[in-house]
DNA sequence: ATGATATTGTGAAAGGCATCACGACTTTAG
DNA sequence: CTAAAGTCGTGATGCCTTTCACAATATCAT
């Protein structure tokens, strides 16, 4: 755990930077300034320079950043070489979408299996990802330590308990349920309906530039 | 714009509080303390009390909060009575999932129309939401001022420009593209692949409780 | 009634992050 | 070679948010 001092806010932006640098590289661009980056990813240029500076002096004054060098640096930092296997629990509409989506574009994560309670779905596969019955969770999970949770809310805590017992490390929770986990397990919540409500609330109460 | 002083962080938590209070009310619970709430929604109790306090003294010392009163208060504050209509652009896998999902559970938002470029899809409806051809966007939008963007990334900026010209107020952008909009339009980004990458990054580099 | 217990609301402190602003350095043009 | 232009890295600053901690007040049990 070498780089513990990197602010979480910075860490969340790294994949964004990585993706854009990748695209620049594909375009054959050799150099890029914090200002160009800023326009592309919509992050203040000072923030970008500060973010990069946590990793040391990656740029050159008066020149900017060398795309290839920066990209290589982030590849290592973000462990882009290493593939993290992920299980998807709950093959409903949202789960199905994720299976098709198949996170693996310039990505170091891959959904390698899915689970559902519906016997109609089990045994098949979607987008090359096999779907198992939820009863077989423990027996199928293998080394997978990350799960995407797209089950109905009232199942969320049950499944979470089983995942926790199994030894999961992280859960990306798309259910509205705020699940309880033993300490040591990291849960990120993405609550789509709250995101939409929040957007609407901001529209009404926080006029932009004010 | 009465309550401009409410911190944005607080505003984002309001729908969460509202949803849980609603469920408490359905269970017939009459009172609730900031500690109970805290366990349920995974937000520090002091933060909850501070959040509520922006709206005045809603609780009673030694007692807690009256569920029904609090709920009524939030209903007004969050404009739960008023329905905000939303258009969904891009009926792919993710878009389809949202249409089925149909945000309207205890919710003040509703997807009332969808658009897609595929003639096979237009003319049909999903979950009661009509799907129009993207060419008819301007003619169909009516008073809708909020859009969910689930189109392919390379279409994102184009569609955004049309939405902006039409007079959109807010966009919930699920594409990886960081779209550019004229000032005055609010964009919230939800980048699923970044969320997954960020979770994995945190797992590796930020041991919990550390 | 009374003491024990529960819980809020909030001042103060601490933490985390974004932004400003500028010195230092590099490149570029002439 | 020199001057002008470009760009980074970062100290300093200020904002926003969370958290602590406790006085004030209410309830509850007997």
Coordinates of C-alpha atoms (C1' of nucleotides) in Angstrom, one line a residue:
Chain A
X1 CA 0.0 0.0 0.0
X2 CA 2.5 2.5 -1.2
X3 CA 0.4 5.5 -2.2
X4 CA -1.9 5.9 0.7
X5 CA -1.6 9.7 0.7
X6 CA -3.4 10.2 -2.5
X7 CA -6.7 11.9 -1.8
X8 CA -9.8 9.9 -2.6
X9 CA -11.1 12.6 -4.8
X10 CA -8.0 12.3 -6.9
X11 CA -8.2 8.5 -7.0
X12 CA -11.7 8.8 -8.4
X13 CA -10.5 10.9 -11.2
X14 CA -7.7 8.7 -12.3
X15 CA -9.7 6.3 -14.4
X16 CA -11.1 9.4 -16.2
X17 CA -7.7 10.7 -16.9
X18 CA -6.5 7.3 -18.0
X19 CA -9.3 6.9 -20.5
X20 CA -8.7 10.2 -22.1
X21 CA -5.0 9.8 -22.3
X22 CA -5.6 6.5 -24.0
X23 CA -7.7 8.1 -26.6
X24 CA -5.1 10.8 -27.1
X25 CA -2.5 8.2 -27.6
X26 CA -4.6 6.4 -30.2
X27 CA -4.9 9.7 -32.0
X28 CA -1.1 9.8 -32.1
X29 CA -0.9 12.9 -29.9
X30 CA 2.5 13.3 -28.3
X31 CA 2.0 16.0 -25.8
X32 CA -0.8 17.5 -23.8
X33 CA -1.1 20.4 -21.4
X34 CA -3.2 20.5 -18.2
X35 CA -5.4 23.0 -20.0
X36 CA -6.2 20.7 -22.9
X37 CA -6.9 17.9 -20.5
X38 CA -9.1 20.3 -18.5
X39 CA -11.4 21.1 -21.3
X40 CA -11.7 17.4 -22.3
X41 CA -12.5 16.0 -18.9
X42 CA -14.2 19.1 -17.3
X43 CA -11.8 19.3 -14.4
X44 CA -10.1 22.5 -13.4
X45 CA -6.5 22.5 -14.8
X46 CA -5.0 23.4 -11.4
X47 CA -6.8 20.4 -10.0
X48 CA -5.3 18.2 -12.7
X49 CA -1.8 19.4 -12.0
X50 CA -2.3 18.9 -8.3
X51 CA -3.7 15.4 -9.0
X52 CA -0.7 14.5 -11.1
X53 CA 1.7 16.0 -8.6
X54 CA 0.8 13.4 -6.0
X55 CA 2.7 11.0 -8.2
X56 CA 5.7 13.2 -8.6
X57 CA 6.8 15.5 -11.3
X58 CA 5.3 13.9 -14.4
X59 CA 5.3 16.9 -16.6
X60 CA 7.8 19.4 -18.0
X61 CA 7.5 23.1 -17.5
X62 CA 6.7 25.0 -20.6
X63 CA 5.9 21.8 -22.4
X64 CA 3.2 19.9 -20.7
X65 CA 2.9 16.1 -20.3
X66 CA 4.2 13.4 -22.6
X67 CA 1.2 11.4 -23.5
X68 CA 2.9 8.1 -23.8
X69 CA 4.9 8.5 -20.6
X70 CA 1.9 9.6 -18.6
X71 CA -0.2 6.8 -20.0
X72 CA 2.4 4.2 -19.1
X73 CA 2.6 5.6 -15.6
X74 CA -1.1 5.4 -15.1
X75 CA -1.3 2.0 -16.5
X76 CA 1.0 0.8 -13.7
X77 CA -0.7 2.9 -11.1
X78 CA -4.2 1.8 -12.0
X79 CA -3.1 -1.8 -12.4
X80 CA -4.4 -1.8 -15.8
X81 CA -2.4 -4.9 -16.6
X82 CA -4.0 -6.9 -13.9
X83 CA -7.6 -8.1 -14.6
X84 CA -10.0 -8.0 -11.7
X85 CA -12.8 -10.5 -12.0
X86 CA -16.3 -9.5 -10.9
X87 CA -19.5 -11.4 -10.3
X88 CA -22.8 -9.9 -11.1
X89 CA -25.7 -10.9 -8.8
X90 CA -29.2 -10.4 -10.1
X91 CA -29.9 -10.7 -13.8
X92 CA -32.8 -8.4 -14.1
X93 CA -33.1 -5.5 -16.5
X94 CA -30.2 -3.6 -15.0
X95 CA -28.0 -6.7 -14.6
X96 CA -28.7 -7.7 -18.1
X97 CA -27.7 -4.3 -19.3
X98 CA -24.4 -4.6 -17.5
X99 CA -23.7 -8.0 -19.0
X100 CA -24.2 -6.6 -22.5
X101 CA -22.3 -3.4 -21.6
X102 CA -19.4 -5.6 -20.6
X103 CA -17.2 -3.2 -18.8
X104 CA -14.2 -4.3 -20.8
X105 CA -13.3 -1.6 -23.2
X106 CA -10.1 -0.1 -21.9
X107 CA -10.8 -1.6 -18.6
X108 CA -9.2 -3.8 -16.0
X109 CA -12.4 -5.3 -14.8
X110 CA -14.5 -8.1 -16.2
X111 CA -17.7 -9.7 -15.2
X112 CA -16.9 -13.4 -15.3
X113 CA -20.1 -14.9 -13.9
X114 CA -23.6 -13.9 -13.0
X115 CA -26.2 -15.3 -10.6
X116 CA -30.0 -15.3 -10.6
X117 CA -32.8 -17.0 -8.7
X118 CA -34.9 -17.6 -11.8
X119 CA -34.4 -21.1 -13.2
X120 CA -35.3 -19.9 -16.6
X121 CA -32.2 -17.8 -16.7
X122 CA -29.7 -20.1 -15.2
X123 CA -27.7 -22.4 -17.4
X124 CA -27.8 -19.8 -20.2
X125 CA -25.3 -17.0 -20.8
X126 CA -25.5 -13.4 -21.8
X127 CA -22.7 -11.7 -23.7
X128 CA -20.5 -14.8 -23.0
X129 CA -21.0 -14.6 -19.2
X130 CA -22.5 -17.8 -17.7
X131 CA -25.5 -17.4 -15.4
X132 CA -25.7 -19.7 -12.4
X133 CA -28.4 -20.3 -9.9
X134 CA -28.1 -18.2 -6.8
X135 CA -28.1 -21.3 -4.7
X136 CA -24.7 -22.2 -6.2
X137 CA -23.1 -18.9 -5.3
X138 CA -20.6 -20.2 -2.8
X139 CA -19.7 -23.2 -4.9
X140 CA -19.1 -21.1 -8.1
X141 CA -17.5 -17.9 -6.9
X142 CA -14.0 -19.2 -6.8
X143 CA -11.5 -16.4 -6.4
X144 CA -13.9 -13.6 -7.3
X145 CA -13.7 -10.9 -4.6
X146 CA -15.8 -8.1 -6.2
X147 CA -19.6 -8.2 -6.8
X148 CA -22.1 -6.0 -8.6
X149 CA -25.4 -6.2 -6.8
X150 CA -28.5 -5.7 -9.0
X151 CA -31.0 -7.8 -7.1
X152 CA -34.4 -6.6 -5.8
X153 CA -34.0 -4.4 -2.6
X154 CA -35.5 -6.9 -0.3
X155 CA -33.0 -9.5 -1.3
X156 CA -30.0 -7.2 -1.0
X157 CA -29.2 -7.8 2.7
X158 CA -29.5 -11.6 2.4
X159 CA -27.2 -11.8 -0.6
X160 CA -24.8 -9.4 1.0
X161 CA -24.6 -11.6 4.1
X162 CA -23.7 -14.6 1.9
X163 CA -21.2 -12.6 0.0
X164 CA -19.7 -11.4 3.2
X165 CA -19.5 -14.9 4.7
X166 CA -17.9 -16.1 1.5
X167 CA -15.2 -13.4 1.8
X168 CA -16.1 -10.7 -0.6
X169 CA -13.9 -7.7 -0.6
X170 CA -16.0 -5.1 -2.4
X171 CA -19.6 -4.6 -3.5
X172 CA -20.9 -2.2 -6.0
X173 CA -24.5 -1.8 -4.8
X174 CA -27.1 -0.7 -7.3
X175 CA -30.1 -1.5 -5.0
X176 CA -31.7 1.2 -3.0
X177 CA -31.1 -0.8 0.2
X178 CA -28.3 0.5 2.4
X179 CA -26.7 -2.8 3.1
X180 CA -24.8 -3.6 6.3
X181 CA -21.5 -5.4 6.1
X182 CA -18.8 -6.5 8.5
X183 CA -16.0 -4.1 8.8
X184 CA -13.3 -4.6 6.1
X185 CA -15.7 -4.9 3.2
X186 CA -16.0 -1.9 1.0
X187 CA -19.4 -1.0 -0.4
X188 CA -20.0 1.7 -3.0
X189 CA -23.6 2.8 -3.5
X190 CA -25.0 3.9 -6.8
X191 CA -28.6 4.8 -6.3
X192 CA -30.0 5.7 -9.7
X193 CA -33.3 7.0 -8.4
X194 CA -31.6 9.2 -5.9
X195 CA -29.3 10.5 -8.6
X196 CA -32.2 11.5 -10.7
X197 CA -34.0 13.1 -7.7
X198 CA -30.9 15.0 -6.7
X199 CA -30.5 16.4 -10.2
X200 CA -34.1 17.6 -10.2
X201 CA -33.7 19.1 -6.7
X202 CA -30.6 21.0 -7.8
X203 CA -32.4 22.2 -10.9
X204 CA -35.1 23.7 -8.8
X205 CA -33.1 25.1 -5.9
X206 CA -29.6 25.7 -7.1
X207 CA -29.7 27.9 -10.2
X208 CA -26.3 27.5 -11.9
X209 CA -23.7 30.1 -11.1
X210 CA -25.4 30.8 -7.8
Chain B
X1 CA -35.3 29.9 -4.4
X2 CA -35.8 30.0 -0.6
X3 CA -33.3 27.5 0.8
X4 CA -30.2 28.3 -1.0
X5 CA -28.1 27.9 2.1
X6 CA -28.5 24.2 2.3
X7 CA -25.2 22.5 1.6
X8 CA -25.1 20.5 -1.6
X9 CA -23.9 17.5 0.4
X10 CA -27.0 17.7 2.5
X11 CA -29.3 18.1 -0.5
X12 CA -27.9 14.9 -2.0
X13 CA -28.9 13.0 1.1
X14 CA -32.4 14.2 1.3
X15 CA -34.0 11.7 -1.0
X16 CA -32.3 9.0 1.0
X17 CA -33.8 10.2 4.2
X18 CA -37.2 10.7 2.6
X19 CA -37.3 7.1 1.3
X20 CA -36.4 5.6 4.6
X21 CA -38.9 7.8 6.5
X22 CA -41.5 6.7 4.1
X23 CA -40.8 3.1 4.8
X24 CA -40.8 3.7 8.6
X25 CA -44.2 5.4 8.2
X26 CA -45.6 2.4 6.3
X27 CA -44.4 0.2 9.2
X28 CA -46.4 2.4 11.5
X29 CA -43.4 3.7 13.4
X30 CA -44.2 7.0 15.2
X31 CA -40.8 8.2 16.3
X32 CA -37.2 7.8 15.3
X33 CA -33.9 9.0 16.6
X34 CA -30.9 10.2 14.6
X35 CA -29.1 7.1 15.8
X36 CA -31.7 4.7 14.3
X37 CA -31.7 6.7 11.1
X38 CA -28.0 6.6 11.1
X39 CA -27.8 2.8 11.2
X40 CA -30.4 2.5 8.5
X41 CA -29.0 4.9 6.0
X42 CA -25.3 4.6 7.0
X43 CA -24.8 8.3 7.6
X44 CA -23.2 9.5 10.9
X45 CA -25.9 10.6 13.3
X46 CA -24.3 14.0 13.9
X47 CA -24.4 14.6 10.2
X48 CA -28.1 13.7 10.1
X49 CA -28.9 16.1 12.9
X50 CA -26.9 18.8 11.2
X51 CA -28.7 18.1 7.9
X52 CA -32.1 18.4 9.5
X53 CA -31.1 21.5 11.4
X54 CA -30.7 23.4 8.2
X55 CA -34.5 23.2 8.0
X56 CA -35.0 24.4 11.6
X57 CA -35.6 22.5 14.8
X58 CA -37.6 19.5 13.5
X59 CA -37.0 17.2 16.5
X60 CA -37.6 17.1 20.2
X61 CA -34.8 16.7 22.7
X62 CA -34.9 13.4 24.6
X63 CA -37.5 12.1 22.1
X64 CA -36.2 12.2 18.6
X65 CA -38.2 13.0 15.5
X66 CA -41.9 12.4 14.8
X67 CA -41.9 10.3 11.6
X68 CA -45.1 11.6 10.2
X69 CA -44.2 15.2 10.8
X70 CA -40.7 14.8 9.3
X71 CA -42.1 13.0 6.3
X72 CA -44.6 15.7 5.6
X73 CA -41.9 18.3 5.9
X74 CA -39.6 16.6 3.5
X75 CA -42.5 15.9 1.1
X76 CA -42.9 19.6 0.7
X77 CA -39.2 20.4 0.7
X78 CA -38.4 17.8 -2.0
X79 CA -41.4 18.7 -4.1
X80 CA -42.7 15.2 -3.9
X81 CA -46.1 16.4 -4.9
X82 CA -44.9 17.8 -8.1
X83 CA -44.1 15.4 -10.9
X84 CA -41.0 16.1 -13.0
X85 CA -41.2 14.6 -16.5
X86 CA -38.1 13.2 -18.0
X87 CA -37.1 12.0 -21.5
X88 CA -34.8 9.1 -22.0
X89 CA -32.5 9.3 -25.0
X90 CA -31.1 6.1 -26.3
X91 CA -33.0 2.8 -25.9
X92 CA -30.1 0.4 -25.7
X93 CA -29.5 -2.1 -22.9
X94 CA -29.1 0.5 -20.2
X95 CA -31.9 2.7 -21.5
X96 CA -34.2 -0.3 -21.7
X97 CA -33.4 -1.2 -18.1
X98 CA -34.3 2.3 -17.0
X99 CA -37.6 2.2 -18.8
X100 CA -38.5 -1.1 -17.0
X101 CA -37.1 0.2 -13.8
X102 CA -39.4 3.1 -14.1
X103 CA -38.2 5.4 -11.4
X104 CA -41.7 5.9 -10.1
X105 CA -41.8 4.1 -6.8
X106 CA -41.9 6.8 -4.2
X107 CA -40.6 9.2 -6.6
X108 CA -41.3 12.6 -8.1
X109 CA -39.8 11.9 -11.4
X110 CA -41.2 9.9 -14.4
X111 CA -39.8 9.0 -17.8
X112 CA -42.6 10.0 -20.1
X113 CA -40.9 9.4 -23.5
X114 CA -37.9 7.8 -25.0
X115 CA -36.0 8.3 -28.3
X116 CA -33.8 6.1 -30.4
X117 CA -32.3 6.1 -33.8
X118 CA -33.3 2.5 -34.6
X119 CA -36.5 2.4 -36.7
X120 CA -37.2 -1.1 -35.3
X121 CA -37.7 0.4 -31.9
X122 CA -39.6 3.5 -32.7
X123 CA -43.3 3.4 -32.6
X124 CA -43.3 0.8 -29.9
X125 CA -43.3 1.3 -26.2
X126 CA -41.6 -0.2 -23.2
X127 CA -43.2 -0.2 -19.8
X128 CA -45.8 2.2 -21.1
X129 CA -43.3 4.7 -22.3
X130 CA -43.5 5.6 -26.0
X131 CA -40.4 5.4 -28.1
X132 CA -40.0 8.1 -30.8
X133 CA -37.4 8.4 -33.5
X134 CA -34.5 10.6 -32.5
X135 CA -35.2 12.8 -35.6
X136 CA -38.5 13.9 -33.9
X137 CA -36.8 15.0 -30.7
X138 CA -37.6 18.7 -31.0
X139 CA -41.1 18.1 -32.1
X140 CA -42.0 15.6 -29.3
X141 CA -40.2 17.0 -26.3
X142 CA -42.9 19.4 -25.3
X143 CA -42.3 20.8 -21.8
X144 CA -39.8 18.2 -20.8
X145 CA -36.7 19.8 -19.4
X146 CA -34.7 16.9 -18.0
X147 CA -33.1 14.1 -20.0
X148 CA -31.4 10.9 -19.3
X149 CA -28.6 10.2 -21.8
X150 CA -27.9 6.6 -22.6
X151 CA -26.7 6.8 -26.1
X152 CA -23.4 5.6 -27.5
X153 CA -20.5 7.9 -26.5
X154 CA -19.9 9.1 -30.0
X155 CA -23.4 10.4 -30.3
X156 CA -23.4 12.0 -26.9
X157 CA -22.2 15.5 -27.9
X158 CA -24.5 15.7 -30.9
X159 CA -27.6 14.9 -29.0
X160 CA -26.5 17.2 -26.2
X161 CA -26.2 20.1 -28.6
X162 CA -29.7 19.4 -29.8
X163 CA -31.0 19.2 -26.3
X164 CA -29.2 22.4 -25.4
X165 CA -30.7 24.2 -28.3
X166 CA -34.1 22.9 -27.4
X167 CA -33.8 24.4 -24.0
X168 CA -33.0 21.5 -21.7
X169 CA -32.3 22.3 -18.1
X170 CA -30.6 19.2 -16.8
X171 CA -29.0 16.1 -18.2
X172 CA -28.2 12.9 -16.4
X173 CA -25.3 11.6 -18.5
X174 CA -24.6 7.9 -18.4
X175 CA -22.2 8.0 -21.3
X176 CA -18.5 8.0 -20.7
X177 CA -18.3 11.2 -22.8
X178 CA -17.7 14.4 -20.8
X179 CA -20.2 16.5 -22.7
X180 CA -19.9 20.3 -23.2
X181 CA -22.9 22.4 -22.6
X182 CA -23.7 26.1 -22.6
X183 CA -23.6 27.7 -19.1
X184 CA -26.9 27.3 -17.3
X185 CA -27.4 23.7 -18.1
X186 CA -26.7 21.3 -15.3
X187 CA -25.1 18.0 -16.1
X188 CA -24.6 15.1 -13.7
X189 CA -22.3 12.3 -14.8
X190 CA -22.7 8.7 -13.8
X191 CA -19.9 6.7 -15.3
X192 CA -20.5 3.1 -14.5
X193 CA -17.2 1.8 -15.7
X194 CA -15.3 4.5 -13.7
X195 CA -17.3 3.6 -10.6
X196 CA -16.3 0.0 -10.9
X197 CA -12.7 0.9 -11.6
X198 CA -12.7 3.2 -8.6
X199 CA -14.0 0.5 -6.4
X200 CA -11.3 -1.8 -7.5
X201 CA -8.7 0.9 -7.0
X202 CA -9.8 1.6 -3.5
X203 CA -9.8 -2.1 -2.7
X204 CA -6.2 -2.4 -3.6
X205 CA -4.9 0.8 -2.3
X206 CA -7.1 1.9 0.6
X207 CA -7.4 -0.9 3.1
X208 CA -10.5 0.0 5.1
X209 CA -10.0 1.7 8.4
X210 CA -6.8 3.1 7.0
Chain C
dA1 C1' -42.2 14.1 42.1
dT2 C1' -37.6 12.9 41.2
dG3 C1' -33.6 11.0 39.4
dA4 C1' -31.9 8.4 35.6
dT5 C1' -31.9 8.1 30.8
dA6 C1' -32.4 9.7 26.1
dT7 C1' -31.8 12.8 22.5
dT8 C1' -31.5 17.1 20.0
dG9 C1' -29.2 21.3 18.2
dT10 C1' -25.1 23.5 17.6
dG11 C1' -20.4 25.9 18.7
dA12 C1' -16.0 24.7 17.7
dA13 C1' -12.4 22.1 15.7
dA14 C1' -10.6 19.3 12.2
dG15 C1' -10.2 17.5 7.7
dG16 C1' -10.3 17.4 2.9
dC17 C1' -10.4 19.5 -1.4
dA18 C1' -10.4 23.1 -5.0
dT19 C1' -8.6 27.2 -6.5
dC20 C1' -5.6 31.1 -6.9
dA21 C1' -1.4 32.9 -8.1
dC22 C1' 3.3 32.9 -9.0
dG23 C1' 8.2 31.4 -9.3
dA24 C1' 10.8 28.4 -11.9
dC25 C1' 11.8 26.4 -15.9
dT26 C1' 11.3 25.1 -20.9
dT27 C1' 10.3 25.9 -25.4
dT28 C1' 9.9 28.7 -29.4
dA29 C1' 10.7 32.4 -32.5
dG30 C1' 13.5 35.6 -34.4
Chain D
dC1 C1' 21.7 34.2 -28.2
dT2 C1' 17.9 36.6 -26.4
dA3 C1' 13.3 37.7 -25.5
dA4 C1' 8.7 36.2 -25.4
dA5 C1' 5.4 32.8 -24.6
dG6 C1' 4.0 28.6 -22.5
dT7 C1' 3.4 25.4 -18.7
dC8 C1' 4.3 23.0 -14.5
dG9 C1' 4.5 22.3 -9.5
dT10 C1' 3.1 24.1 -5.3
dG11 C1' 2.6 27.4 -1.1
dA12 C1' -1.1 29.7 0.6
dT13 C1' -5.8 30.4 1.1
dG14 C1' -10.6 29.6 1.7
dC15 C1' -14.6 26.9 1.2
dC16 C1' -17.3 23.0 2.2
dT17 C1' -18.2 19.2 5.0
dT18 C1' -17.8 16.1 8.8
dT19 C1' -17.2 15.1 13.4
dC20 C1' -16.7 16.0 18.3
dA21 C1' -18.7 17.1 22.5
dC22 C1' -21.9 19.0 25.5
dA23 C1' -25.6 22.1 27.3
dA24 C1' -30.4 22.1 27.0
dT25 C1' -34.4 19.7 27.2
dA26 C1' -37.6 15.9 27.1
dT27 C1' -39.1 11.3 28.5
dC28 C1' -39.4 7.4 31.4
dA29 C1' -39.5 4.5 35.5
dT30 C1' -40.6 4.2 40.0

